[in-house]
Coordinates of C-alpha atoms in Angstrom, one line a residue:
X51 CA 115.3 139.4 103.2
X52 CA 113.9 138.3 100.1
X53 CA 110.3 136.3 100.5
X54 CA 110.4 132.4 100.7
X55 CA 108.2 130.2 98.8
X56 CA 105.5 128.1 99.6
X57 CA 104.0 124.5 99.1
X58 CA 101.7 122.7 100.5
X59 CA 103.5 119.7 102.2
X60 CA 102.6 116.1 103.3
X61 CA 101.5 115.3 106.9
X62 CA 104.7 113.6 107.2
X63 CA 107.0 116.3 106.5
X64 CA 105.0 118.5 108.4
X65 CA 104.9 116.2 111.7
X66 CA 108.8 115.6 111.1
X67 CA 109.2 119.4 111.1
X68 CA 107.1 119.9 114.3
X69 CA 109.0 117.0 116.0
X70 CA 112.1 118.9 115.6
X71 CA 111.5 122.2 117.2
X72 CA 111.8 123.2 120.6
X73 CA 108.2 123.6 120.8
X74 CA 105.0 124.3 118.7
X75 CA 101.4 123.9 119.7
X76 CA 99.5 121.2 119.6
X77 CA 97.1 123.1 117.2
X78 CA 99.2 123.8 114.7
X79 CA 100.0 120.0 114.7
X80 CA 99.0 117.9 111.3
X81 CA 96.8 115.5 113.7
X82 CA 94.7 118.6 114.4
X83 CA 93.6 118.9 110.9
X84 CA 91.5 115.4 111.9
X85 CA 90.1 116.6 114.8
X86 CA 88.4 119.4 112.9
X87 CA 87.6 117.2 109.8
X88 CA 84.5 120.4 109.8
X89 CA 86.9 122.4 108.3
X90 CA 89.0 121.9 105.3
X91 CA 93.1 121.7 106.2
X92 CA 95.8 122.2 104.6
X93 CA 100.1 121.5 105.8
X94 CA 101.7 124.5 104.3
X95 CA 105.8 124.8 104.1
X96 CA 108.0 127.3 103.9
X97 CA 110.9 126.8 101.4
X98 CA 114.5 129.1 101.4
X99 CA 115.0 130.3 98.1
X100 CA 118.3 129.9 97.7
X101 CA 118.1 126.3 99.3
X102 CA 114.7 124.7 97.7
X103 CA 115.5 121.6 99.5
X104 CA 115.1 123.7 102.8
X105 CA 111.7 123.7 104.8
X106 CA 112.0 126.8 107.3
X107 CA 108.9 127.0 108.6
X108 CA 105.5 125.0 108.4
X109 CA 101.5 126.1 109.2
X110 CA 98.5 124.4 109.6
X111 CA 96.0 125.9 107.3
X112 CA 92.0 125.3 108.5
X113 CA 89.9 126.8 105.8
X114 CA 86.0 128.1 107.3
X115 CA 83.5 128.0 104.3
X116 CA 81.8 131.6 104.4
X117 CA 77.6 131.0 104.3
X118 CA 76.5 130.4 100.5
X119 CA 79.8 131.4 98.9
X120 CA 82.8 129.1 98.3
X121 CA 85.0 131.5 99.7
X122 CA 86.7 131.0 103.1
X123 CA 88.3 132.2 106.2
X124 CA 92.2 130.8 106.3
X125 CA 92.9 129.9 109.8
X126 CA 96.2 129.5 111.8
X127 CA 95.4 128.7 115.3
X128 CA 98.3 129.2 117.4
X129 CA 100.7 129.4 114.0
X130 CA 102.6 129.2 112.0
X131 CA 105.5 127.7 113.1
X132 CA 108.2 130.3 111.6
X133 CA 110.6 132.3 112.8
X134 CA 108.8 135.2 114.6
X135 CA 112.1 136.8 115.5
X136 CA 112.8 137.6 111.6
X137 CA 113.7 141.0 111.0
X138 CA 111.1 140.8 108.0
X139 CA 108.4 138.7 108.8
X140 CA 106.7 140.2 105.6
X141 CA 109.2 137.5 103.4
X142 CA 106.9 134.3 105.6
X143 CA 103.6 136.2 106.1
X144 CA 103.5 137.6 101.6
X145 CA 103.5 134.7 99.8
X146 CA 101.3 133.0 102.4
X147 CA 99.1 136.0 101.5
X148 CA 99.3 135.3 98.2
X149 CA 98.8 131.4 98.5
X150 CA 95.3 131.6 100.3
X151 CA 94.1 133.8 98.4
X152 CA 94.9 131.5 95.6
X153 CA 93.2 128.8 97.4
X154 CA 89.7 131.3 97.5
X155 CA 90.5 132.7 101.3
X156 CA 88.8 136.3 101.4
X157 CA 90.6 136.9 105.0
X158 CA 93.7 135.1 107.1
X159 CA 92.8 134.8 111.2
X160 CA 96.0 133.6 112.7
X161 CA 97.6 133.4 116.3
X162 CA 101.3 134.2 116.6
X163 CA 102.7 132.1 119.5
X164 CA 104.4 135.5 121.1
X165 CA 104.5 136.5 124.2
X166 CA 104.1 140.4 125.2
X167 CA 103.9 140.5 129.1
X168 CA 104.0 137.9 132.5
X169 CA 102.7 138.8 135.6
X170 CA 103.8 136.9 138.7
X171 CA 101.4 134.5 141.3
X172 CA 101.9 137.1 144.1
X173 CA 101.3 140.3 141.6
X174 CA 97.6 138.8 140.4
X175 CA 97.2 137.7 144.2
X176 CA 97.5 141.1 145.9
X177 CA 96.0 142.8 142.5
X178 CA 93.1 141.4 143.4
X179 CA 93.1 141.4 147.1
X180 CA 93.1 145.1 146.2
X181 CA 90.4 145.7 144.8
X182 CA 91.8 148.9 142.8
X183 CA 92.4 147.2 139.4
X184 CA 89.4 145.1 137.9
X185 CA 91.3 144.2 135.2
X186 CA 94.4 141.8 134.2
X187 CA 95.7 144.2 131.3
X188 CA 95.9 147.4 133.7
X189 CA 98.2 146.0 136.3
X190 CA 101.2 146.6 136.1
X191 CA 103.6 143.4 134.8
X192 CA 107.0 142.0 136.0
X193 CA 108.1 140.8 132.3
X194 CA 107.4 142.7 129.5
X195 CA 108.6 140.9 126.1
X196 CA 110.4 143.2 123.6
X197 CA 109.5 140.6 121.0
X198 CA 106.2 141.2 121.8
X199 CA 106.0 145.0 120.7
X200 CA 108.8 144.1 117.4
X201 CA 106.0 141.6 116.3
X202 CA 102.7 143.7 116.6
X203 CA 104.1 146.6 114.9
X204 CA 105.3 144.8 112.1
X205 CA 102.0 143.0 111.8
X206 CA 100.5 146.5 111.6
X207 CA 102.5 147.6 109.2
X208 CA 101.8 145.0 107.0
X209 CA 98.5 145.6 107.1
X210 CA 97.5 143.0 109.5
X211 CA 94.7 143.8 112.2
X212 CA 94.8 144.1 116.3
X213 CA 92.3 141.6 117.9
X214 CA 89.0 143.2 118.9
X215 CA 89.0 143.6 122.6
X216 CA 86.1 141.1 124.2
X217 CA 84.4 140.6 127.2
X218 CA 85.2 137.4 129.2
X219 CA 86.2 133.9 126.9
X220 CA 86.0 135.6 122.9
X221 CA 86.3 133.1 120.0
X222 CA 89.5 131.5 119.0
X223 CA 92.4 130.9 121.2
X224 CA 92.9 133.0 124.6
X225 CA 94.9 135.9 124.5
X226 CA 95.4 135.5 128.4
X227 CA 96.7 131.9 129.7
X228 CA 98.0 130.3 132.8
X229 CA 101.4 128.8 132.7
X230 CA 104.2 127.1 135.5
X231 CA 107.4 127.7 134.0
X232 CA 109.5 124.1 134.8
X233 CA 112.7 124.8 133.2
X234 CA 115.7 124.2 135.9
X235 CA 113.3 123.5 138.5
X236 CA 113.4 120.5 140.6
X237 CA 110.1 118.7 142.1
X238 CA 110.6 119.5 145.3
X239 CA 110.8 123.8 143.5
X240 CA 107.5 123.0 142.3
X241 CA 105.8 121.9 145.6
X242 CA 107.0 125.1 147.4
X243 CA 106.6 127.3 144.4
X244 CA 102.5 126.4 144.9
X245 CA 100.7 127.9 147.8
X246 CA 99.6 126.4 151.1
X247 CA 96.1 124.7 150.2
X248 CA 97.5 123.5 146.7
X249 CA 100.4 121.9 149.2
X250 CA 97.9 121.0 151.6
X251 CA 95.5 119.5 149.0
X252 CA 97.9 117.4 147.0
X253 CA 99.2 115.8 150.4
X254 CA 95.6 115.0 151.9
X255 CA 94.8 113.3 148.3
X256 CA 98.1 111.3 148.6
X257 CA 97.4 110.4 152.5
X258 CA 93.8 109.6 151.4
X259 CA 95.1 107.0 148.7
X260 CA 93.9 108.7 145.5
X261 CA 95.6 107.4 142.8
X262 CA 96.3 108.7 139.3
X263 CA 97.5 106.5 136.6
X264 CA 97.6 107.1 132.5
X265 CA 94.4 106.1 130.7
X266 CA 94.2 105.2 127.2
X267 CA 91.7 105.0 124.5
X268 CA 88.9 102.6 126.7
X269 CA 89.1 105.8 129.3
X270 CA 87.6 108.3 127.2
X271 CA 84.0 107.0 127.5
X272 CA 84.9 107.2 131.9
X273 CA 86.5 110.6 131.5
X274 CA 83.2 112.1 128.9
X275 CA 80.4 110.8 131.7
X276 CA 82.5 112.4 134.1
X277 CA 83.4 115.7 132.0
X278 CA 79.4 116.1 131.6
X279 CA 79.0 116.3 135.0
X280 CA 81.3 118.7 135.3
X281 CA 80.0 120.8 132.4
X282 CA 76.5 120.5 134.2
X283 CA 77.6 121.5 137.9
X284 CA 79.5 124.4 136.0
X285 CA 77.0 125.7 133.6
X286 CA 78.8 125.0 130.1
X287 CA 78.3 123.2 126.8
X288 CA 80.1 120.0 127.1
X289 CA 81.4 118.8 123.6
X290 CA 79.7 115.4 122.5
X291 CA 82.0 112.3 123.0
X292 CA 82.9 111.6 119.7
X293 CA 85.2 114.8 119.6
X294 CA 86.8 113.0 121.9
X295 CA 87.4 109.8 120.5
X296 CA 88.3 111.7 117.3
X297 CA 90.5 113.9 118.9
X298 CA 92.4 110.9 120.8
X299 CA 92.6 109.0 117.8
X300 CA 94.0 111.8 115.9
X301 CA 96.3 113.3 118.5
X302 CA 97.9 110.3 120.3
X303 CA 98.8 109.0 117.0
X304 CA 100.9 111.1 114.5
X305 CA 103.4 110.7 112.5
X306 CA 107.3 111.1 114.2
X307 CA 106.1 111.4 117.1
X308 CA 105.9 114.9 116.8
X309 CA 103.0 114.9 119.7
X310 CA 102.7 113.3 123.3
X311 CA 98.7 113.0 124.4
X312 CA 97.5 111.4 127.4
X313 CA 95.0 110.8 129.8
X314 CA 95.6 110.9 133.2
X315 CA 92.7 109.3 135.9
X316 CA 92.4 109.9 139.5
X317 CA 90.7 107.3 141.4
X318 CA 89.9 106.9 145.0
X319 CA 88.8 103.5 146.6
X320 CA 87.8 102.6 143.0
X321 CA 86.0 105.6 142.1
X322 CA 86.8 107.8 139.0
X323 CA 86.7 111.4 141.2
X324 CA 88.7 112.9 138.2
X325 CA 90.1 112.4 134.7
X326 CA 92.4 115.0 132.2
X327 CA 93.4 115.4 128.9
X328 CA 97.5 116.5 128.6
X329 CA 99.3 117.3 125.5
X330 CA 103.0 117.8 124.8
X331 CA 105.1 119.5 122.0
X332 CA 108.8 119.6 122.3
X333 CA 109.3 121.4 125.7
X334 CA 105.7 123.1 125.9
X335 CA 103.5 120.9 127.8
X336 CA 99.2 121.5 128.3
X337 CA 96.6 120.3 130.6
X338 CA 94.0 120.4 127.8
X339 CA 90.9 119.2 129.0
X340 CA 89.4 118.5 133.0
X341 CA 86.5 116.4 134.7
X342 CA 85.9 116.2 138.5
X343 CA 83.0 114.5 140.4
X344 CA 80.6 116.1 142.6
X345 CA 80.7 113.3 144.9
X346 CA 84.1 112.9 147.1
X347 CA 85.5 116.1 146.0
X348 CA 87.0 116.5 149.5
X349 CA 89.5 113.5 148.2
X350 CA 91.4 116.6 146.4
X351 CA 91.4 114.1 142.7
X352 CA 91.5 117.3 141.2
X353 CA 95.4 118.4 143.1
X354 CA 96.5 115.0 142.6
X355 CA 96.1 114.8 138.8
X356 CA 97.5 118.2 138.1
X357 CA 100.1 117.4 140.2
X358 CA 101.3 114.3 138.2
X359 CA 100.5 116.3 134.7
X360 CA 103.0 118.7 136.2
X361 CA 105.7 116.3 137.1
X362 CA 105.1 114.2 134.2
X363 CA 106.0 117.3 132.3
X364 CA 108.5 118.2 134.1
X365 CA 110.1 114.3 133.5
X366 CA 109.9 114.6 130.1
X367 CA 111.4 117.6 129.7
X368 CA 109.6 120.1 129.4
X369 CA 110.1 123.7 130.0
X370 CA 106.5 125.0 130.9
X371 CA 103.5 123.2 131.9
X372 CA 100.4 125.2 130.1
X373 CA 97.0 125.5 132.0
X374 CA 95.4 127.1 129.0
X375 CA 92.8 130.2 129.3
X376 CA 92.0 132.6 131.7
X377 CA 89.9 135.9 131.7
X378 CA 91.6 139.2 132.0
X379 CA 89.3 139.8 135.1
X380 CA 90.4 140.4 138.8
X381 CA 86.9 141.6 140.0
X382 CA 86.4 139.7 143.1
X383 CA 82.8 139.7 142.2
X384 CA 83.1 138.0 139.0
X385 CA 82.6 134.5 138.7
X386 CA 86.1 134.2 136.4
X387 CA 87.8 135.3 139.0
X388 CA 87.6 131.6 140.7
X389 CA 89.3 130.3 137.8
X390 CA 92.4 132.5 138.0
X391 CA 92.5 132.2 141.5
X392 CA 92.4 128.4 141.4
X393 CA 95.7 128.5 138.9
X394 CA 97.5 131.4 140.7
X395 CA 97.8 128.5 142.7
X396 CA 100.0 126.7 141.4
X397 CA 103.0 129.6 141.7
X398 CA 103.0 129.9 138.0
X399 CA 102.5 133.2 135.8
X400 CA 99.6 134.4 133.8
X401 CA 101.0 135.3 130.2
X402 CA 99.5 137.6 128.0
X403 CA 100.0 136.9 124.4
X404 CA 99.7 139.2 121.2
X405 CA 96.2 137.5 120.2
X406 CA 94.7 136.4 117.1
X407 CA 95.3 139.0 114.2
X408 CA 93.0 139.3 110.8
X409 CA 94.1 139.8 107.3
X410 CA 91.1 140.9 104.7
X411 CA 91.9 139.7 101.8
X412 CA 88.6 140.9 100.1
X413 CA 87.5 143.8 102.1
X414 CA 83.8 143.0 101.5
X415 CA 83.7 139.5 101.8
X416 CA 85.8 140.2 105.3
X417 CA 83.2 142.7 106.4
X418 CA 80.3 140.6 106.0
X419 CA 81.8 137.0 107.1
X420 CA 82.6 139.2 110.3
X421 CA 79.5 140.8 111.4
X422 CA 77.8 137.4 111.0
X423 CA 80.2 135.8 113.5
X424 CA 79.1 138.2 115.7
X425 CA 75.5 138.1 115.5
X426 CA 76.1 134.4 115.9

């Protein structure tokens, strides 16, 4: 396969490319460009040599100035949106080699949307009921991708870089995530896929009267009061509010469609007990963001939104409803552990993906741009 060329593209041809796909993420989205306005963007396209006319693939380029140099990191979160079954994926990945470095990149980070291996509900549930296996990665999986393995090794051999293994939540996008595949299932599949107290929980909120609706842009002051809470009772750094009105502005509103965002608010007897952030691309849905009160948390707001994200998804037509990161750990000692619980829940699968791989462009610069990040 000879290489393809490459031009940087409009948001409108890139949002029109996205919209036509089976599914992309969000991230690599041209809206997601504006909620990093940080970061200098770029919509990249791929073009088929012997069809110019042709775009074949498209990326989202954020560019990361290195400290005191105008040289930058070239990043791809979740991207790009090629074809990562190619038997050369040296024809997409060369010339966009070539094109950052152009653009002053001294290194490429991107994160190819692959799978390598699934592990069922009931495997993580008695992996860690066992005890024997403290972590995610050393139990043994029910799926194992083959596309997985075809794409690492040819990253390797073109002289891209394995992630660096880290402890607990590492920079960038998770390597592990949480996922309820909906494709051919029915609602009434999805309510006895989940386990008893999910069951038990999203029926007491419904007998209680909870009620979830979709929110819209005067919600996301509500759902940021409440997500601060949240961050507070569960010791973490809650983002400021305008990343969420910049992010809803950008998101909800792109060209061709090419993205679905919503908020989603529980109440109960006129109380806001919970509010979410859902995204959809083609058939890959994602609850996003969460908030839950203290107060009245025995109303089960929590169940009852994910529920309707789920269904919504489902009624759309989507083919897997994403719960986004988890930790590789199964220690029933750690306080992780709670989270994958909570989404083993649902009857879904934890999915391990081939992770966020490094191209140094100039060795030096690379070197040094990476041992600040992690004295950071």
């Amino acid at each position: 396969m000879s290489d393809f060329s490459i031009r940087t593209i409009s948001a409108d041809e890139h949002a029109a490319y996205i919209a036509a796909q089976p599914a992309a993420s969000f991230l690599q989205t041209p809206g997601w460009a504006a909620v990093k306005s940080e970061w200098k963007a770029e919509s990249l396209g791929w073009y088929d040599a012997a069809n110019p006319a042709e775009l074949v693939g498209v990326g989202l380029v954020l560019y990361r100035q290195m400290p005191k140099v105008k040289r930058y990191l070239a990043y791809l979160p979740e991207g790009p949106v090629i074809d990562w079954d190619a038997i050369d994926l040296g024809a997409y990945l060369r010339p966009l080699a070539e094109h950052l470095q152009e653009r002053g990149a001294f290194g490429i980070r991107m994160g190819p949307p692959i799978a390598t291996r699934r592990w069922t509900a009931k495997t993580i549930k008695d992996a860690i009921a066992g005890g024997q296996q403290p972590k995610l990665g050393d139990v043994r999986p029910d799926v194992i991708e083959p596309s997985g393995a075809t794409v690492t090794d040819q990253l390797r051999k073109l002289g891209w870089k394995a992630p660096r293994v880290a402890e607990g939540f590492a920079a960038g996008q998770p390597q592990y995530v949480f996922q309820v595949p909906l494709a051919g299932r029915s609602e009434d599949d999805l309510l006895k896929g989940m386990n008893q107290l999910w069951r038990r929980n999203i029926k007491k909120a419904d007998k209680l009267g909870v009620e979830v609706t979709q929110g819209g842009p005067e919600d996301i002051k509500a759902f940021h009061g409440l997500y601060v809470e949240t961050a507070h009772r569960d010791h973490f750094t809650p983002r400021p509010l305008p990343y969420f009105e910049k992010m809803y502005a950008a998101m909800a509103n792109q060209p061709s469609g090419c993205c679905d965002f919503r908020i989603y608010n529980a109440h109960h007897e006129g109380d806001l007990v919970a509010s979410t952030i859902w995204v959809r691309v083609g058939g890959h849905s994602w609850y996003s963001y969460g908030a839950s009160s203290t107060a009245k948390r025995d109303v089960r707001g929590s169940n009852a939104v994910q529920w309707r994200m789920m269904t919504d998804a489902l009624a759309a037509g989507a083919s897997v409803y994403d719960l986004r990161g988890i930790t590789d750990t199964l220690d029933p000692n750690d306080p992780h552990v709670g989270l994958i619980q909570f989404k083993t829940g649902t009857g879904g699968e934890a999915v391990e993906y081939v992770g966020e791989w490094d191209l140094p462009l100039n060795k030096a610069l690379y070197t040094a741009f990476d041992l600040y990040m992690r004295r950071r």
